[in-house]
């Protein structure tokens, strides 16, 4: 009986945590009741070397292209072996 209670509590906690923190892999949040008709800029960072291209991560969101470009340039200044692709995408908040 005690094991059933522990299992039920863990299941409830897992379900709550899953519903409380839904997110896309690139850092854009998706939430019920949010406004999703806005677009923001993101920067994809990739490592480029002799073995090909490896995705590293995403910077953002940024309100305008200039801010995204500045972030990409700053990142590439410190890591010249990487490349950055700037794109706009739907953002929910």
JSON list of C-alpha atoms in Angstrom, two decimals:
[
{"chain": "A", "resi": 1, "resn": "UNK", "atom": "CA", "xyz": [0.00, 0.00, 0.00]},
{"chain": "A", "resi": 2, "resn": "UNK", "atom": "CA", "xyz": [2.83, 2.38, 0.86]},
{"chain": "A", "resi": 3, "resn": "UNK", "atom": "CA", "xyz": [4.49, 1.64, -2.48]},
{"chain": "A", "resi": 4, "resn": "UNK", "atom": "CA", "xyz": [1.26, 2.52, -4.33]},
{"chain": "A", "resi": 5, "resn": "UNK", "atom": "CA", "xyz": [1.10, 5.91, -2.58]},
{"chain": "A", "resi": 6, "resn": "UNK", "atom": "CA", "xyz": [4.72, 6.66, -3.44]},
{"chain": "A", "resi": 7, "resn": "UNK", "atom": "CA", "xyz": [4.17, 5.64, -7.07]},
{"chain": "A", "resi": 8, "resn": "UNK", "atom": "CA", "xyz": [1.01, 7.77, -7.27]},
{"chain": "A", "resi": 9, "resn": "UNK", "atom": "CA", "xyz": [2.82, 10.76, -5.76]},
{"chain": "A", "resi": 10, "resn": "UNK", "atom": "CA", "xyz": [5.73, 10.41, -8.18]},
{"chain": "A", "resi": 11, "resn": "UNK", "atom": "CA", "xyz": [3.34, 10.12, -11.12]},
{"chain": "A", "resi": 12, "resn": "UNK", "atom": "CA", "xyz": [1.44, 13.24, -10.00]},
{"chain": "A", "resi": 13, "resn": "UNK", "atom": "CA", "xyz": [4.69, 15.17, -9.55]},
{"chain": "A", "resi": 14, "resn": "UNK", "atom": "CA", "xyz": [5.92, 14.09, -12.98]},
{"chain": "A", "resi": 15, "resn": "UNK", "atom": "CA", "xyz": [2.64, 15.12, -14.63]},
{"chain": "A", "resi": 16, "resn": "UNK", "atom": "CA", "xyz": [2.71, 18.50, -12.87]},
{"chain": "A", "resi": 17, "resn": "UNK", "atom": "CA", "xyz": [6.32, 19.17, -13.83]},
{"chain": "A", "resi": 18, "resn": "UNK", "atom": "CA", "xyz": [5.63, 18.20, -17.44]},
{"chain": "A", "resi": 19, "resn": "UNK", "atom": "CA", "xyz": [2.63, 20.51, -17.70]},
{"chain": "A", "resi": 20, "resn": "UNK", "atom": "CA", "xyz": [4.30, 23.39, -15.86]},
{"chain": "A", "resi": 21, "resn": "UNK", "atom": "CA", "xyz": [7.37, 23.60, -18.07]},
{"chain": "A", "resi": 22, "resn": "UNK", "atom": "CA", "xyz": [6.52, 22.97, -21.72]},
{"chain": "A", "resi": 23, "resn": "UNK", "atom": "CA", "xyz": [9.22, 24.37, -23.99]},
{"chain": "A", "resi": 24, "resn": "UNK", "atom": "CA", "xyz": [10.67, 24.00, -27.44]},
{"chain": "A", "resi": 25, "resn": "UNK", "atom": "CA", "xyz": [14.21, 22.70, -27.73]},
{"chain": "A", "resi": 26, "resn": "UNK", "atom": "CA", "xyz": [15.48, 26.04, -29.05]},
{"chain": "A", "resi": 27, "resn": "UNK", "atom": "CA", "xyz": [14.38, 28.05, -26.03]},
{"chain": "A", "resi": 28, "resn": "UNK", "atom": "CA", "xyz": [11.04, 29.37, -27.29]},
{"chain": "A", "resi": 29, "resn": "UNK", "atom": "CA", "xyz": [8.33, 28.86, -24.70]},
{"chain": "A", "resi": 30, "resn": "UNK", "atom": "CA", "xyz": [4.93, 27.45, -25.53]},
{"chain": "A", "resi": 31, "resn": "UNK", "atom": "CA", "xyz": [2.23, 28.00, -22.96]},
{"chain": "A", "resi": 32, "resn": "UNK", "atom": "CA", "xyz": [-1.57, 27.78, -22.91]},
{"chain": "A", "resi": 33, "resn": "UNK", "atom": "CA", "xyz": [-3.22, 31.21, -23.04]},
{"chain": "A", "resi": 34, "resn": "UNK", "atom": "CA", "xyz": [-0.10, 32.95, -24.34]},
{"chain": "A", "resi": 35, "resn": "UNK", "atom": "CA", "xyz": [0.09, 35.34, -27.27]},
{"chain": "A", "resi": 36, "resn": "UNK", "atom": "CA", "xyz": [1.78, 33.52, -30.14]},
{"chain": "A", "resi": 37, "resn": "UNK", "atom": "CA", "xyz": [1.29, 35.94, -33.03]},
{"chain": "A", "resi": 38, "resn": "UNK", "atom": "CA", "xyz": [4.55, 37.78, -32.46]},
{"chain": "A", "resi": 39, "resn": "UNK", "atom": "CA", "xyz": [7.82, 37.14, -34.24]},
{"chain": "A", "resi": 40, "resn": "UNK", "atom": "CA", "xyz": [11.29, 37.43, -32.73]},
{"chain": "A", "resi": 41, "resn": "UNK", "atom": "CA", "xyz": [14.81, 36.78, -33.99]},
{"chain": "A", "resi": 42, "resn": "UNK", "atom": "CA", "xyz": [16.93, 33.79, -33.05]},
{"chain": "A", "resi": 43, "resn": "UNK", "atom": "CA", "xyz": [20.55, 32.86, -33.81]},
{"chain": "A", "resi": 44, "resn": "UNK", "atom": "CA", "xyz": [21.50, 29.25, -34.50]},
{"chain": "A", "resi": 45, "resn": "UNK", "atom": "CA", "xyz": [25.14, 28.52, -33.64]},
{"chain": "A", "resi": 46, "resn": "UNK", "atom": "CA", "xyz": [26.88, 25.66, -35.46]},
{"chain": "A", "resi": 47, "resn": "UNK", "atom": "CA", "xyz": [30.42, 24.29, -35.24]},
{"chain": "A", "resi": 48, "resn": "UNK", "atom": "CA", "xyz": [31.97, 23.93, -38.69]},
{"chain": "A", "resi": 49, "resn": "UNK", "atom": "CA", "xyz": [35.13, 21.84, -39.09]},
{"chain": "A", "resi": 50, "resn": "UNK", "atom": "CA", "xyz": [36.65, 19.04, -41.17]},
{"chain": "A", "resi": 51, "resn": "UNK", "atom": "CA", "xyz": [34.07, 16.51, -39.95]},
{"chain": "A", "resi": 52, "resn": "UNK", "atom": "CA", "xyz": [31.07, 18.61, -40.99]},
{"chain": "A", "resi": 53, "resn": "UNK", "atom": "CA", "xyz": [28.59, 20.85, -39.23]},
{"chain": "A", "resi": 54, "resn": "UNK", "atom": "CA", "xyz": [27.50, 20.22, -35.65]},
{"chain": "A", "resi": 55, "resn": "UNK", "atom": "CA", "xyz": [24.57, 22.16, -34.12]},
{"chain": "A", "resi": 56, "resn": "UNK", "atom": "CA", "xyz": [25.63, 23.82, -30.86]},
{"chain": "A", "resi": 57, "resn": "UNK", "atom": "CA", "xyz": [22.67, 25.87, -29.66]},
{"chain": "A", "resi": 58, "resn": "UNK", "atom": "CA", "xyz": [20.35, 28.81, -30.15]},
{"chain": "A", "resi": 59, "resn": "UNK", "atom": "CA", "xyz": [20.64, 32.36, -28.87]},
{"chain": "A", "resi": 60, "resn": "UNK", "atom": "CA", "xyz": [17.58, 34.52, -28.41]},
{"chain": "A", "resi": 61, "resn": "UNK", "atom": "CA", "xyz": [14.89, 35.67, -28.59]},
{"chain": "A", "resi": 62, "resn": "UNK", "atom": "CA", "xyz": [15.81, 39.16, -29.78]},
{"chain": "A", "resi": 63, "resn": "UNK", "atom": "CA", "xyz": [13.32, 41.91, -30.60]},
{"chain": "A", "resi": 64, "resn": "UNK", "atom": "CA", "xyz": [15.08, 43.10, -33.74]},
{"chain": "A", "resi": 65, "resn": "UNK", "atom": "CA", "xyz": [17.55, 41.94, -36.35]},
{"chain": "A", "resi": 66, "resn": "UNK", "atom": "CA", "xyz": [20.24, 44.38, -35.17]},
{"chain": "A", "resi": 67, "resn": "UNK", "atom": "CA", "xyz": [20.30, 42.87, -31.66]},
{"chain": "A", "resi": 68, "resn": "UNK", "atom": "CA", "xyz": [20.45, 39.34, -33.05]},
{"chain": "A", "resi": 69, "resn": "UNK", "atom": "CA", "xyz": [23.27, 40.32, -35.43]},
{"chain": "A", "resi": 70, "resn": "UNK", "atom": "CA", "xyz": [25.22, 41.95, -32.57]},
{"chain": "A", "resi": 71, "resn": "UNK", "atom": "CA", "xyz": [24.85, 38.79, -30.44]},
{"chain": "A", "resi": 72, "resn": "UNK", "atom": "CA", "xyz": [25.97, 36.60, -33.35]},
{"chain": "A", "resi": 73, "resn": "UNK", "atom": "CA", "xyz": [28.96, 38.84, -34.11]},
{"chain": "A", "resi": 74, "resn": "UNK", "atom": "CA", "xyz": [29.98, 38.87, -30.45]},
{"chain": "A", "resi": 75, "resn": "UNK", "atom": "CA", "xyz": [29.79, 35.06, -30.26]},
{"chain": "A", "resi": 76, "resn": "UNK", "atom": "CA", "xyz": [31.77, 34.63, -33.48]},
{"chain": "A", "resi": 77, "resn": "UNK", "atom": "CA", "xyz": [34.41, 37.08, -32.27]},
{"chain": "A", "resi": 78, "resn": "UNK", "atom": "CA", "xyz": [35.28, 34.69, -29.42]},
{"chain": "A", "resi": 79, "resn": "UNK", "atom": "CA", "xyz": [34.67, 31.48, -31.38]},
{"chain": "A", "resi": 80, "resn": "UNK", "atom": "CA", "xyz": [35.68, 32.03, -35.04]},
{"chain": "A", "resi": 81, "resn": "UNK", "atom": "CA", "xyz": [35.36, 28.32, -35.88]},
{"chain": "A", "resi": 82, "resn": "UNK", "atom": "CA", "xyz": [31.58, 28.58, -35.44]},
{"chain": "A", "resi": 83, "resn": "UNK", "atom": "CA", "xyz": [28.97, 29.97, -37.82]},
{"chain": "A", "resi": 84, "resn": "UNK", "atom": "CA", "xyz": [25.74, 31.78, -37.04]},
{"chain": "A", "resi": 85, "resn": "UNK", "atom": "CA", "xyz": [22.42, 31.79, -38.88]},
{"chain": "A", "resi": 86, "resn": "UNK", "atom": "CA", "xyz": [19.88, 34.47, -37.96]},
{"chain": "A", "resi": 87, "resn": "UNK", "atom": "CA", "xyz": [16.19, 33.79, -38.54]},
{"chain": "A", "resi": 88, "resn": "UNK", "atom": "CA", "xyz": [12.83, 35.02, -37.34]},
{"chain": "A", "resi": 89, "resn": "UNK", "atom": "CA", "xyz": [10.27, 32.67, -35.85]},
{"chain": "A", "resi": 90, "resn": "UNK", "atom": "CA", "xyz": [6.96, 32.77, -34.06]},
{"chain": "A", "resi": 91, "resn": "UNK", "atom": "CA", "xyz": [7.36, 33.41, -30.33]},
{"chain": "A", "resi": 92, "resn": "UNK", "atom": "CA", "xyz": [4.83, 32.84, -27.57]},
{"chain": "A", "resi": 93, "resn": "UNK", "atom": "CA", "xyz": [4.72, 34.77, -24.30]}
]
